[in-house]
PDB file of C-alpha atoms and ligand atoms in Angstrom:
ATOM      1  CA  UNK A  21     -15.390 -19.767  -2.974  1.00  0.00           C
ATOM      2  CA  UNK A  22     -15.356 -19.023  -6.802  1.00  0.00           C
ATOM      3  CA  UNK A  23     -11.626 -18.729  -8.122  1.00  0.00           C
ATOM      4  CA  UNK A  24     -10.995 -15.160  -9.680  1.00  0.00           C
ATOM      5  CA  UNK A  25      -7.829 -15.326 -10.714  1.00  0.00           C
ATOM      6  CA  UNK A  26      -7.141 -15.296 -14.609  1.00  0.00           C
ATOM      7  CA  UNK A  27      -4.223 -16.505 -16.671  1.00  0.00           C
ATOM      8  CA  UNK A  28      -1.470 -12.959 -17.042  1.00  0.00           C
ATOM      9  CA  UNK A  29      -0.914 -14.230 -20.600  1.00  0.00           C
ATOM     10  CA  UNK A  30       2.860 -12.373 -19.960  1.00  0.00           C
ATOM     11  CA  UNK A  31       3.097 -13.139 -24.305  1.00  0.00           C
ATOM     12  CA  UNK A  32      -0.116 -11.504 -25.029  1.00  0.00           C
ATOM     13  CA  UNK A  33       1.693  -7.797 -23.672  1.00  0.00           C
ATOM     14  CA  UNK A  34       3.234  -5.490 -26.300  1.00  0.00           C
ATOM     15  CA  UNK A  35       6.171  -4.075 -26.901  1.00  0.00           C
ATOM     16  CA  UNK A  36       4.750  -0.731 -25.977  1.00  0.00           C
ATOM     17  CA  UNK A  37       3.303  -2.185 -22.947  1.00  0.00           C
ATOM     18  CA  UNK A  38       6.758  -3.795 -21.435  1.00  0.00           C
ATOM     19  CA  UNK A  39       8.795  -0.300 -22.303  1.00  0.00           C
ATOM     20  CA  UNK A  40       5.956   1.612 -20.429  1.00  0.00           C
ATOM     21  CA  UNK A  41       6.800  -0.371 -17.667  1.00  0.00           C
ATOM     22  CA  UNK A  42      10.206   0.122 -18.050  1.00  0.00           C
ATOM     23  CA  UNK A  43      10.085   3.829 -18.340  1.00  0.00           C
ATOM     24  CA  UNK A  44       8.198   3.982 -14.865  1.00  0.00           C
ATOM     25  CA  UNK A  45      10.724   1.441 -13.271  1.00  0.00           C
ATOM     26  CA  UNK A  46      13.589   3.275 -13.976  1.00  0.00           C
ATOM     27  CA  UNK A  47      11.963   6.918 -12.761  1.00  0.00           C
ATOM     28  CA  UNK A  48      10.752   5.207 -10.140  1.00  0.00           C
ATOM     29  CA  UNK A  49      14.143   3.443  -8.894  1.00  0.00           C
ATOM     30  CA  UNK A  50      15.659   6.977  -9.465  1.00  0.00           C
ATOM     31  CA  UNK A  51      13.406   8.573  -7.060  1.00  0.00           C
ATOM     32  CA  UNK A  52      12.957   5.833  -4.447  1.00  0.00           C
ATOM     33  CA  UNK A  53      17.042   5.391  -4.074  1.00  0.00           C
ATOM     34  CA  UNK A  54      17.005   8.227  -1.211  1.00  0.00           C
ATOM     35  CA  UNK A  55      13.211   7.652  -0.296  1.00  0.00           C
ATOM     36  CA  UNK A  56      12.571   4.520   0.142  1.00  0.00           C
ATOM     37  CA  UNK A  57      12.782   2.195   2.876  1.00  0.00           C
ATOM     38  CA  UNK A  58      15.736   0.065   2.829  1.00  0.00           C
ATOM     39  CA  UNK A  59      13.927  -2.974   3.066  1.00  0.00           C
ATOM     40  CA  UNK A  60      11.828  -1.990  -0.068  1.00  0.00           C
ATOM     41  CA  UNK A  61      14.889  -1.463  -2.165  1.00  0.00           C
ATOM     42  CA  UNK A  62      15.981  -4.965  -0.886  1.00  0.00           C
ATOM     43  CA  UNK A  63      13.092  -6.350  -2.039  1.00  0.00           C
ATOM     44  CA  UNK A  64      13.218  -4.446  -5.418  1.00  0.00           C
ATOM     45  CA  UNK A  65      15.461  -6.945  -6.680  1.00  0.00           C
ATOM     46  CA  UNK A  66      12.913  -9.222  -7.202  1.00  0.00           C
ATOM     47  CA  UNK A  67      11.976  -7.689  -9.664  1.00  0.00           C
ATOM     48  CA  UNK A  68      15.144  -7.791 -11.700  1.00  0.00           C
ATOM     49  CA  UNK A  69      14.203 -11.159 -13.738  1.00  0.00           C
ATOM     50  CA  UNK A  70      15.854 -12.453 -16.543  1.00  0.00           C
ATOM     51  CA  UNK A  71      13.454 -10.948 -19.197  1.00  0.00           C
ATOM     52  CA  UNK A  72      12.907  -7.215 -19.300  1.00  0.00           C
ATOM     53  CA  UNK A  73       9.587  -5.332 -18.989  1.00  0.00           C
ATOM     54  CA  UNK A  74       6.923  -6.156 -17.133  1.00  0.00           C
ATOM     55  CA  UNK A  75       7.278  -9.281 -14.909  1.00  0.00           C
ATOM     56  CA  UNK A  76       6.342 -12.860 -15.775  1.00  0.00           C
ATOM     57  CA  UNK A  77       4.347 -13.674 -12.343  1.00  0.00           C
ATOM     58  CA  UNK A  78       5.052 -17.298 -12.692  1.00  0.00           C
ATOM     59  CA  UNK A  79       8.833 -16.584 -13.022  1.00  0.00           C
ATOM     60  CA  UNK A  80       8.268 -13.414 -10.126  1.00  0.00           C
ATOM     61  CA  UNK A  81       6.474 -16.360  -7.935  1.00  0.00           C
ATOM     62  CA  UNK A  82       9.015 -18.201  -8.173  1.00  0.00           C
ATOM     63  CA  UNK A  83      11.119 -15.821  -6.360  1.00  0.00           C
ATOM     64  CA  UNK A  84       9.037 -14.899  -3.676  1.00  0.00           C
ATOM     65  CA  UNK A  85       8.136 -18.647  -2.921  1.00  0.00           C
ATOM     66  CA  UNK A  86      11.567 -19.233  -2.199  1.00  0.00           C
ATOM     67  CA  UNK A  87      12.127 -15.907  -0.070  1.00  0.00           C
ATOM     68  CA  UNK A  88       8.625 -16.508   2.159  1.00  0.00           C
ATOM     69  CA  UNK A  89       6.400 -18.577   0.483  1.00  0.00           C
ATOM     70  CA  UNK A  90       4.430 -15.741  -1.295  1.00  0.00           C
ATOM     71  CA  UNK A  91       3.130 -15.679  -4.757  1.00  0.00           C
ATOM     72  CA  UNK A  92       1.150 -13.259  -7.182  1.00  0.00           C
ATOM     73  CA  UNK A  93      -1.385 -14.086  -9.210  1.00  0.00           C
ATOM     74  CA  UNK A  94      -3.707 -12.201 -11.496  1.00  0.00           C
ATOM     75  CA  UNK A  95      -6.917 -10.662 -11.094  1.00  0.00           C
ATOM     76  CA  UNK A  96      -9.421  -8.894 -13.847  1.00  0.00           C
ATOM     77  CA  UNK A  97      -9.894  -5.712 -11.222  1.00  0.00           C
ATOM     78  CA  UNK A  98     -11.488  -4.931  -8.335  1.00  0.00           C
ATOM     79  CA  UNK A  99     -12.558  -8.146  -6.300  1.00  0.00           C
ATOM     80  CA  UNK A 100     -14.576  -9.037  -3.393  1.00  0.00           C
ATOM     81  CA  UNK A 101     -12.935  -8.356  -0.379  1.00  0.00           C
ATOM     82  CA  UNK A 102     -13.691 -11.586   0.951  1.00  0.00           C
ATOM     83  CA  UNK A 103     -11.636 -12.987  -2.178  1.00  0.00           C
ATOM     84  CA  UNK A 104      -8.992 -10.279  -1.707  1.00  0.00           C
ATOM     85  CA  UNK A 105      -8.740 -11.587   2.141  1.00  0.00           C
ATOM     86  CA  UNK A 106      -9.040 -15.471   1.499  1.00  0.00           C
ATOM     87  CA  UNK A 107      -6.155 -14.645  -1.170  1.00  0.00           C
ATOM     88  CA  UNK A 108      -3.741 -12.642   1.478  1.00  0.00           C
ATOM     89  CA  UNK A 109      -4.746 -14.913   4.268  1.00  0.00           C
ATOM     90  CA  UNK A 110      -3.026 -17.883   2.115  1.00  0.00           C
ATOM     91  CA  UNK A 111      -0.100 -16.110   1.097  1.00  0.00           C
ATOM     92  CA  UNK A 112      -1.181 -15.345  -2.540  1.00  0.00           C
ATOM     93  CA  UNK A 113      -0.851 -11.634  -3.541  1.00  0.00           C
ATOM     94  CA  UNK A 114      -3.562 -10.973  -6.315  1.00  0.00           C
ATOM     95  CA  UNK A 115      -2.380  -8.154  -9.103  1.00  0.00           C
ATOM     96  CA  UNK A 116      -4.125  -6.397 -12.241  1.00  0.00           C
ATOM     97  CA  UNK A 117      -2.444  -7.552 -15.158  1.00  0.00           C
ATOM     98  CA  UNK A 118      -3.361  -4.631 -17.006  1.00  0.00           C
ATOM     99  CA  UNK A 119      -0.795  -1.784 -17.310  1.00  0.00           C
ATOM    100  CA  UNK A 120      -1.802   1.907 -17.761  1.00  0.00           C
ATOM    101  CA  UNK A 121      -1.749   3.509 -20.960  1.00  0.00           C
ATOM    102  CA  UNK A 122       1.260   6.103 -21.846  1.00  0.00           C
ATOM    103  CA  UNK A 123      -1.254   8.910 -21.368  1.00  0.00           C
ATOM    104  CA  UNK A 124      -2.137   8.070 -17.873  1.00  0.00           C
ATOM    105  CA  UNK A 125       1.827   7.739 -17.021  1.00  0.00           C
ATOM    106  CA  UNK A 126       1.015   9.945 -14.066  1.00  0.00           C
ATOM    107  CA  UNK A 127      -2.627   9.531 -13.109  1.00  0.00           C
ATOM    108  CA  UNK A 128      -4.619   6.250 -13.149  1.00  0.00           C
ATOM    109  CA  UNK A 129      -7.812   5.231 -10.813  1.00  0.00           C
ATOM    110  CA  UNK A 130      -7.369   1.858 -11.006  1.00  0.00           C
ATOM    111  CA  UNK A 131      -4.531  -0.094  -9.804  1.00  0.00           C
ATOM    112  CA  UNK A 132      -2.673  -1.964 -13.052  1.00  0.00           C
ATOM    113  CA  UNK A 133       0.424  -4.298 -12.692  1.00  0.00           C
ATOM    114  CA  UNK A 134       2.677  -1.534 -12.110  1.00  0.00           C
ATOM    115  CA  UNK A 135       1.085  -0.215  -8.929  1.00  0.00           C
ATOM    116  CA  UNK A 136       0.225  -3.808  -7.880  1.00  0.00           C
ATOM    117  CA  UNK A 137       3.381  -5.352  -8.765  1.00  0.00           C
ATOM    118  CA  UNK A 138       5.993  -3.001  -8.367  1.00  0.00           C
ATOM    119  CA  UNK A 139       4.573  -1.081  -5.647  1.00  0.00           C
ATOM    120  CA  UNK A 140       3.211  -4.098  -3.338  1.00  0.00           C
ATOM    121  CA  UNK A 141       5.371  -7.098  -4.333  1.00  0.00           C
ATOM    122  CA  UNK A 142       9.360  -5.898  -3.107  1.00  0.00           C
ATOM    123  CA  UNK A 143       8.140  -5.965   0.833  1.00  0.00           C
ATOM    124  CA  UNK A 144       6.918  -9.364   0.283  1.00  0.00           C
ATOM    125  CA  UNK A 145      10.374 -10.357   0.344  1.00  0.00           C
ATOM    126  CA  UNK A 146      10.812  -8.877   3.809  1.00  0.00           C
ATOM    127  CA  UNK A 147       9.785 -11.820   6.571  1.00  0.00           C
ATOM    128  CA  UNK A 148       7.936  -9.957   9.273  1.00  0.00           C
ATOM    129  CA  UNK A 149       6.172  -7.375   6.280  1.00  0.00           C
ATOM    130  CA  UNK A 150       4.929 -11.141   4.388  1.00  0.00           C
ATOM    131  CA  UNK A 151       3.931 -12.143   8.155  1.00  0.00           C
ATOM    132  CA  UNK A 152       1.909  -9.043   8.616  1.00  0.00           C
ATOM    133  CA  UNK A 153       0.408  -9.228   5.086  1.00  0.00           C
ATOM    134  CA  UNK A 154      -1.102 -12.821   5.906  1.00  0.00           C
ATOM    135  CA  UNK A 155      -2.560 -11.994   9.209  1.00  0.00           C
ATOM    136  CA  UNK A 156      -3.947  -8.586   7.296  1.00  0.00           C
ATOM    137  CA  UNK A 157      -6.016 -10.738   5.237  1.00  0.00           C
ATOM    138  CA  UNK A 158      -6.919 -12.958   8.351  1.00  0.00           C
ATOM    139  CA  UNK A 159      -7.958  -9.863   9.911  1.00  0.00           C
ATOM    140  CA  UNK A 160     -10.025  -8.835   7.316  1.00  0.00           C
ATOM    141  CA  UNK A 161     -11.645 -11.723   6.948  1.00  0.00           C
ATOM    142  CA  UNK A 162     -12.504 -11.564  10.771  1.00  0.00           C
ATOM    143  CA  UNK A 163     -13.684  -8.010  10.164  1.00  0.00           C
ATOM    144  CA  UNK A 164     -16.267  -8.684   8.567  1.00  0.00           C
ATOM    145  CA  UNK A 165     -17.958 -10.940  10.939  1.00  0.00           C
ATOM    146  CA  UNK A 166     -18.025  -7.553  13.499  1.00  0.00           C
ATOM    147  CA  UNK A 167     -19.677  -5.295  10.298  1.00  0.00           C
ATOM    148  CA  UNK A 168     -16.078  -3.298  10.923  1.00  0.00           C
ATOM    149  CA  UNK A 169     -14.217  -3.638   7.522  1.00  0.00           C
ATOM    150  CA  UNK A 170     -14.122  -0.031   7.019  1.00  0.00           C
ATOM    151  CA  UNK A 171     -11.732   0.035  10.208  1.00  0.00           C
ATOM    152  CA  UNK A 172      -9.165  -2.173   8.890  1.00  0.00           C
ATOM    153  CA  UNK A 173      -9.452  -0.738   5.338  1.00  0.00           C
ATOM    154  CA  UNK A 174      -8.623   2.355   6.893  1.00  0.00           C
ATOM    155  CA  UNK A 175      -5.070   0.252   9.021  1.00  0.00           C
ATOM    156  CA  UNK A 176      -4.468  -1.033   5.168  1.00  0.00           C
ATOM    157  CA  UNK A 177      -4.313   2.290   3.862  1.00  0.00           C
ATOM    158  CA  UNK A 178      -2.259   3.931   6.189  1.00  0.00           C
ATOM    159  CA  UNK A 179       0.036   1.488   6.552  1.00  0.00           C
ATOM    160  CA  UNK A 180       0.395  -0.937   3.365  1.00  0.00           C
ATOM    161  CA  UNK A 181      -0.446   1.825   0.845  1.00  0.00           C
ATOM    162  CA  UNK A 182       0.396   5.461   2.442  1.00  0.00           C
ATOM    163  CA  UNK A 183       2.907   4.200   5.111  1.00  0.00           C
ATOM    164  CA  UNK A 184       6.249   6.253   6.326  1.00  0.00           C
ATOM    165  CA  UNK A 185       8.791   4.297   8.388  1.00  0.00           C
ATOM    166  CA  UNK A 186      11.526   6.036  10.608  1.00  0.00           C
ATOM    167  CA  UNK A 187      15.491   5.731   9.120  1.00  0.00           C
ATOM    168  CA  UNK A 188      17.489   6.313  11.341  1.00  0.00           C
ATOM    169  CA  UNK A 189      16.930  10.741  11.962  1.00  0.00           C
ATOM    170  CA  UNK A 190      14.777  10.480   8.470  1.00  0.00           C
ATOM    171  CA  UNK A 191      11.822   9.359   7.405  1.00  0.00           C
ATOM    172  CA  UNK A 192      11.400   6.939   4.134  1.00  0.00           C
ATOM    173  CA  UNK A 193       8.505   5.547   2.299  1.00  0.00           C
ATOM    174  CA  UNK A 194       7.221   1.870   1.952  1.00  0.00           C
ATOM    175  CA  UNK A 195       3.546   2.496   1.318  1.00  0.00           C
ATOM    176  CA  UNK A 196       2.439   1.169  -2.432  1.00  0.00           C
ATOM    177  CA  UNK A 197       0.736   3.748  -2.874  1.00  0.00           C
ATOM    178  CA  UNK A 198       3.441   6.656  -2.551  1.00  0.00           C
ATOM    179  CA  UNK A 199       6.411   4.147  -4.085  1.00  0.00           C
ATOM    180  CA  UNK A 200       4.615   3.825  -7.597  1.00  0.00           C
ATOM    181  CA  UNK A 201       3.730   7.563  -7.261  1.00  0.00           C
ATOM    182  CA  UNK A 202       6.562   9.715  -8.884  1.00  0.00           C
ATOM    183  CA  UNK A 203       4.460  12.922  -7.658  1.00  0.00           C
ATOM    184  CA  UNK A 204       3.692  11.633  -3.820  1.00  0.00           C
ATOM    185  CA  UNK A 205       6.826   9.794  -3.313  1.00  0.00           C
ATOM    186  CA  UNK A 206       8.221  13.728  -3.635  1.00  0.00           C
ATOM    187  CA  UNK A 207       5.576  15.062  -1.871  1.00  0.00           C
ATOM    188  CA  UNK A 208       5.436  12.323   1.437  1.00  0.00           C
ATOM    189  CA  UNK A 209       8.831  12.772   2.321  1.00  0.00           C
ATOM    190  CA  UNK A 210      10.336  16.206   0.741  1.00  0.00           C
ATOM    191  CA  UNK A 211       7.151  18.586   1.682  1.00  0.00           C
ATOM    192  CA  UNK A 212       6.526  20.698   3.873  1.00  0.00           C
ATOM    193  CA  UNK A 213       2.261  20.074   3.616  1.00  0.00           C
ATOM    194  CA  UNK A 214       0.996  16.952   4.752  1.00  0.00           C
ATOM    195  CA  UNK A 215       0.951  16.139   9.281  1.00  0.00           C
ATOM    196  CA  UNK A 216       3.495  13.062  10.014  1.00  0.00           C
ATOM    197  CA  UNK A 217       2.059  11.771  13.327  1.00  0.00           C
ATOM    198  CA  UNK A 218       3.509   8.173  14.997  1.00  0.00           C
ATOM    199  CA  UNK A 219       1.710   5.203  14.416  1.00  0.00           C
ATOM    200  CA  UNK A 220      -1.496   4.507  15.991  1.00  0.00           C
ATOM    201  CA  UNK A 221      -3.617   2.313  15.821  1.00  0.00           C
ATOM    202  CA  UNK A 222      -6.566   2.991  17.622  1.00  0.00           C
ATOM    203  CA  UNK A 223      -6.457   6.401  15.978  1.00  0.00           C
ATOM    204  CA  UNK A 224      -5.785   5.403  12.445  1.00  0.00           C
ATOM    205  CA  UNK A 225      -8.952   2.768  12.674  1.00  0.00           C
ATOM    206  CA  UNK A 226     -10.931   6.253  13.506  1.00  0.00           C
ATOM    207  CA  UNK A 227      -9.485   8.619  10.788  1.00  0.00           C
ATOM    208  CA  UNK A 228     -10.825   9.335   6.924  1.00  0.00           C
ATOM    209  CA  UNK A 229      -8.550   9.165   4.051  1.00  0.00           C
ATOM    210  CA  UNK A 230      -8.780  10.623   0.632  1.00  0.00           C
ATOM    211  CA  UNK A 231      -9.023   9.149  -2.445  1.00  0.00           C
ATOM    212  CA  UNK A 232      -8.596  12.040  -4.818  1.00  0.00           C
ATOM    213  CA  UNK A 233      -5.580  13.504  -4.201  1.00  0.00           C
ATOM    214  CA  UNK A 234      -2.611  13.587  -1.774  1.00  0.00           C
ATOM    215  CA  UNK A 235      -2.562  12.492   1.605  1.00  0.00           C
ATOM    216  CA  UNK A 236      -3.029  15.121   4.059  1.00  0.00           C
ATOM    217  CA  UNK A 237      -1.500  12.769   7.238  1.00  0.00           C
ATOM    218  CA  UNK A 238       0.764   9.928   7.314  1.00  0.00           C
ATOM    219  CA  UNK A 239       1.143   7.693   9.974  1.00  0.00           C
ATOM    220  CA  UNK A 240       5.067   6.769  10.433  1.00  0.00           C
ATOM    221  CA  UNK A 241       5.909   3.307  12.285  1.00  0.00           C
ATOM    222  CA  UNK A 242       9.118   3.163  14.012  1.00  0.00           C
ATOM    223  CA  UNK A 243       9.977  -0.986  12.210  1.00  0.00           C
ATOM    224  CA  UNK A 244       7.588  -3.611  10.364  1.00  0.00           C
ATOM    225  CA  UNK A 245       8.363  -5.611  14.024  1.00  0.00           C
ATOM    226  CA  UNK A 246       6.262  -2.680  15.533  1.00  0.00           C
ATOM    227  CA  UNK A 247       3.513  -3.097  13.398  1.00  0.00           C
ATOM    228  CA  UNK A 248       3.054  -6.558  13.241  1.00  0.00           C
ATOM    229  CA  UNK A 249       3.442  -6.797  17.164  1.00  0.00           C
ATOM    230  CA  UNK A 250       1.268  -4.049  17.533  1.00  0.00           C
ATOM    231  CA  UNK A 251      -1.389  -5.615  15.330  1.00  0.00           C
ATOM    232  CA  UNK A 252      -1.125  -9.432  16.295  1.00  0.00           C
ATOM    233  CA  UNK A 253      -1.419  -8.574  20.313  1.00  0.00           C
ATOM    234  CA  UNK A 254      -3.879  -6.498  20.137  1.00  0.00           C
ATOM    235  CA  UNK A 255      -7.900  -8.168  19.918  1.00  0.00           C
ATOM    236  CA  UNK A 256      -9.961  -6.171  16.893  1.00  0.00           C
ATOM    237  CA  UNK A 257     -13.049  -7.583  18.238  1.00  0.00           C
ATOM    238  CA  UNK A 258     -13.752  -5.634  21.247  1.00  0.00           C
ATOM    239  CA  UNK A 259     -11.611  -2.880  19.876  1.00  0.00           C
ATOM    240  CA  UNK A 260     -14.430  -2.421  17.270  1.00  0.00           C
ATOM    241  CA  UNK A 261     -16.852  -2.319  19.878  1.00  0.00           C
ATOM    242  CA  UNK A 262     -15.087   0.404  21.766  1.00  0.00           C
ATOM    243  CA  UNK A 263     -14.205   2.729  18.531  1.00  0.00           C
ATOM    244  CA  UNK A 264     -17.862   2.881  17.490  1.00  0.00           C
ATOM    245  CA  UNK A 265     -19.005   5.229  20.209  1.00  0.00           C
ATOM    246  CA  UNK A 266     -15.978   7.258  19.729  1.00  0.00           C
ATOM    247  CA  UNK A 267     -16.198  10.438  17.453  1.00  0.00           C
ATOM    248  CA  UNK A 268     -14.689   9.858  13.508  1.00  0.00           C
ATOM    249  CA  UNK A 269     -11.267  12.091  13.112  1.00  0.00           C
ATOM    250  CA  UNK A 270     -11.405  14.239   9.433  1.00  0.00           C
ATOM    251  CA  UNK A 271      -8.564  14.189   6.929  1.00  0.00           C
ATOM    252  CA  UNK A 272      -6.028  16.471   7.834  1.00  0.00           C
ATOM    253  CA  UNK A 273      -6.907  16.966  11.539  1.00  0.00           C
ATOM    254  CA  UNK A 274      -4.493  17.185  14.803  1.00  0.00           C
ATOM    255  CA  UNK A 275      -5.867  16.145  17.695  1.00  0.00           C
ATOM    256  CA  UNK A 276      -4.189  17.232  21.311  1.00  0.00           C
ATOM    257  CA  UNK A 277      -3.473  13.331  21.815  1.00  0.00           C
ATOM    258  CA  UNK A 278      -1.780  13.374  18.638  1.00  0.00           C
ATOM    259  CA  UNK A 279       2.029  12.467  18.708  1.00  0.00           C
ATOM    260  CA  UNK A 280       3.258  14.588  16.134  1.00  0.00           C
ATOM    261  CA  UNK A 281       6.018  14.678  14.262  1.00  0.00           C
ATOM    262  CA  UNK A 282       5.616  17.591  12.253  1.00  0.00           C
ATOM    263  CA  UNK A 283       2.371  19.783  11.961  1.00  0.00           C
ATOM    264  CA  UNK A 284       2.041  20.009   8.366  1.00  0.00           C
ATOM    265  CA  UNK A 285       1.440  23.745   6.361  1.00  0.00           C
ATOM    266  CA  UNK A 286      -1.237  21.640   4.457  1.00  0.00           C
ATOM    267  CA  UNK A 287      -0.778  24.676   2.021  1.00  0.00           C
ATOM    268  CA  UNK A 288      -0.577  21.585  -1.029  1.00  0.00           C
ATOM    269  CA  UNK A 289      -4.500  20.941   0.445  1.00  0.00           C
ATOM    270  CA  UNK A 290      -5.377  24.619   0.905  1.00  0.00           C
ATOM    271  CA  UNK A 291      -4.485  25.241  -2.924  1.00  0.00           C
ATOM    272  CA  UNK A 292      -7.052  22.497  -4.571  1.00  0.00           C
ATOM    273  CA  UNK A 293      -6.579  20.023  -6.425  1.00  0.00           C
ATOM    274  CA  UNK A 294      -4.901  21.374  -9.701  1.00  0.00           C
ATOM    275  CA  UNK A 295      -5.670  19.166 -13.057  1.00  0.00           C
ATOM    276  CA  UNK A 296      -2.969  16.743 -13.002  1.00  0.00           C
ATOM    277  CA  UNK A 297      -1.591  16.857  -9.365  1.00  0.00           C
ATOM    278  CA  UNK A 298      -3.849  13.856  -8.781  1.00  0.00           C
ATOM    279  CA  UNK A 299      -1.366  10.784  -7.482  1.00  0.00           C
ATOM    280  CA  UNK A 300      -1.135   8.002  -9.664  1.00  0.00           C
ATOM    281  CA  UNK A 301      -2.415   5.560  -8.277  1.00  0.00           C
ATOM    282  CA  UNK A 302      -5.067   4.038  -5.277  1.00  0.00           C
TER     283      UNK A 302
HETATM  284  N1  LIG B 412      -5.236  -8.869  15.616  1.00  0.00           N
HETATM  285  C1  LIG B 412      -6.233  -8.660  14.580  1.00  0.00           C
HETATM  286  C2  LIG B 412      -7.611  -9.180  15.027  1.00  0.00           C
HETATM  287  O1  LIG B 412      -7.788  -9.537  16.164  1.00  0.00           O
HETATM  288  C3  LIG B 412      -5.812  -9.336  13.272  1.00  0.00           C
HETATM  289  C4  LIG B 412      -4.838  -8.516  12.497  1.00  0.00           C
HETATM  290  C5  LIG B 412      -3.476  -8.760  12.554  1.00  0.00           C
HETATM  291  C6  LIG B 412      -5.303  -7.510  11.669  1.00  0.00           C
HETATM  292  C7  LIG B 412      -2.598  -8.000  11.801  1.00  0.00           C
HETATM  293  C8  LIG B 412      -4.422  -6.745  10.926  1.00  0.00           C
HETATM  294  C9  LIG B 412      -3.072  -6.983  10.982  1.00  0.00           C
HETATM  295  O2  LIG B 412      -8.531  -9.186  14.243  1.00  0.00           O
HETATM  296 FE1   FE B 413      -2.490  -1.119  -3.676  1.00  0.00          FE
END
């Protein structure tokens, strides 16, 4: 398989470039301190390396090798999936190395290094999260063979980009997605719109997501052991088989079967999607 991974050239970034980063570290930290999941802030520290702005991923790797054997390496964009999966499946995370420019602080289409790094990298540090991450990739790569990868994108996004996990009474955040989102970290925890329903898995591997705005349903786990139990027991291959003659759910649906937390107002869906309110990223 062809090697896509490129050299991050860490000197080749501007000053501009590093304080962007900074700026959306610190607004992000701000936010996430009451939102995020407290193995997420854990992990943040990571990120803390001994020179500011955005991080050196040889110095980052470093890290993360010595917490659980992952690394990151750069990527020019979008890549195969089969590269993507071959690259999780080995333990290797693989990150944009471009960052945003300041006029798309709050809405970008493509993930850049501060979605990819900052958003994606701090769970790495968490043992059963990195497990789950490398049999992900094994999974996907399995997927494939069944013509079913739309069915684990769909466990991917609900999960390692738009995830909620409980807290104790509360809910907190630990999809990438929502923590390098200033706008849907707010909205996935403090509003009163989107449908929280429990994790599930068999339902999730049925159920559309959007791309263009805010989630209108997140899928809350009850601990990372939950999920990657859930996930490693449980055979995708004749699961696939048995979720193709059932009916596709639409975004934003609840179904009687549904476990549901709270029936969301989806008043944030019902008003359009105003210029701007896009998420950031993914
Ligand atoms: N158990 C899945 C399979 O049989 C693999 C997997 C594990 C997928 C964890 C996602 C997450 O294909
Ligand atoms: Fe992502």
């Amino acid at each position: 398989m062809s090697d896509w991974t490129i050299p991050q050239d860490w000197a080749g970034y501007s000053p501009g470039e590093h304080a962007l980063w900074d700026t959306l570290f610190a607004r992000q930290v701000a936010l996430l301190s009451t939102r995020a999941a407290p193995a997420f802030l854990e992990g943040l520290d990571v990120l803390r390396l001994s020179k500011p702005g955005i991080p050196d991923f040889a110095e980052l790797s470093e890290r993360l090798r010595q917490a659980t054997g992952w690394s990151v390496v750069a990527v020019p964009g979008l890549i195969p999936d089969e590269v993507f999966f071959e690259n999780l499946a080995n333990r290797r995370f693989v990150a944009g190395r471009f960052i945003r420019k300041p006029d798309q602080i709050d809405y970008l289409q493509e993930p850049d290094v501060f979605h990819d790094v900052f958003g994606h990298v701090p769970l790495l540090v968490n043992p059963v999260f990195a497990d789950y991450m490398q049999a992900y990739g094994r999974g996907g790569l399995r997927s494939m063979q069944y013509g079913s990868l739309h069915r684990l994108a769909r466990l991917y996004w609900y999960t390692v980009e738009f995830g909620l996990i409980r807290d104790g009474a509360g809910l907190k955040l630990y999809g990438a997605g929502i923590a390098s989102s200033a706008s849907e970290s707010r909205f996935a925890i403090d509003s009163d719109s989107p449908t929280r329903l429990q994790f599930d898995l068999r339902r999730i591997m049925r159920t559309h997501y959007r791309i263009d705005d805010f989630q209108q349903n997140y899928f809350v786990i009850d601990s990372f052991d939950q999920l990657l139990r859930e996930t490693l027991e449980t055979d995708f291959g004749p699961l696939y088989a048995e979720l193709d003659v059932l009916p596709e759910i639409g975004i934003g649906i609840v179904l009687p079967g549904d476990r549901v937390l709270n029936r969301g107002t989806q008043a944030h869906a019902a008003r359009g999607r105003a210029p701007g309110s896009v998420h950031d990223v993914n």
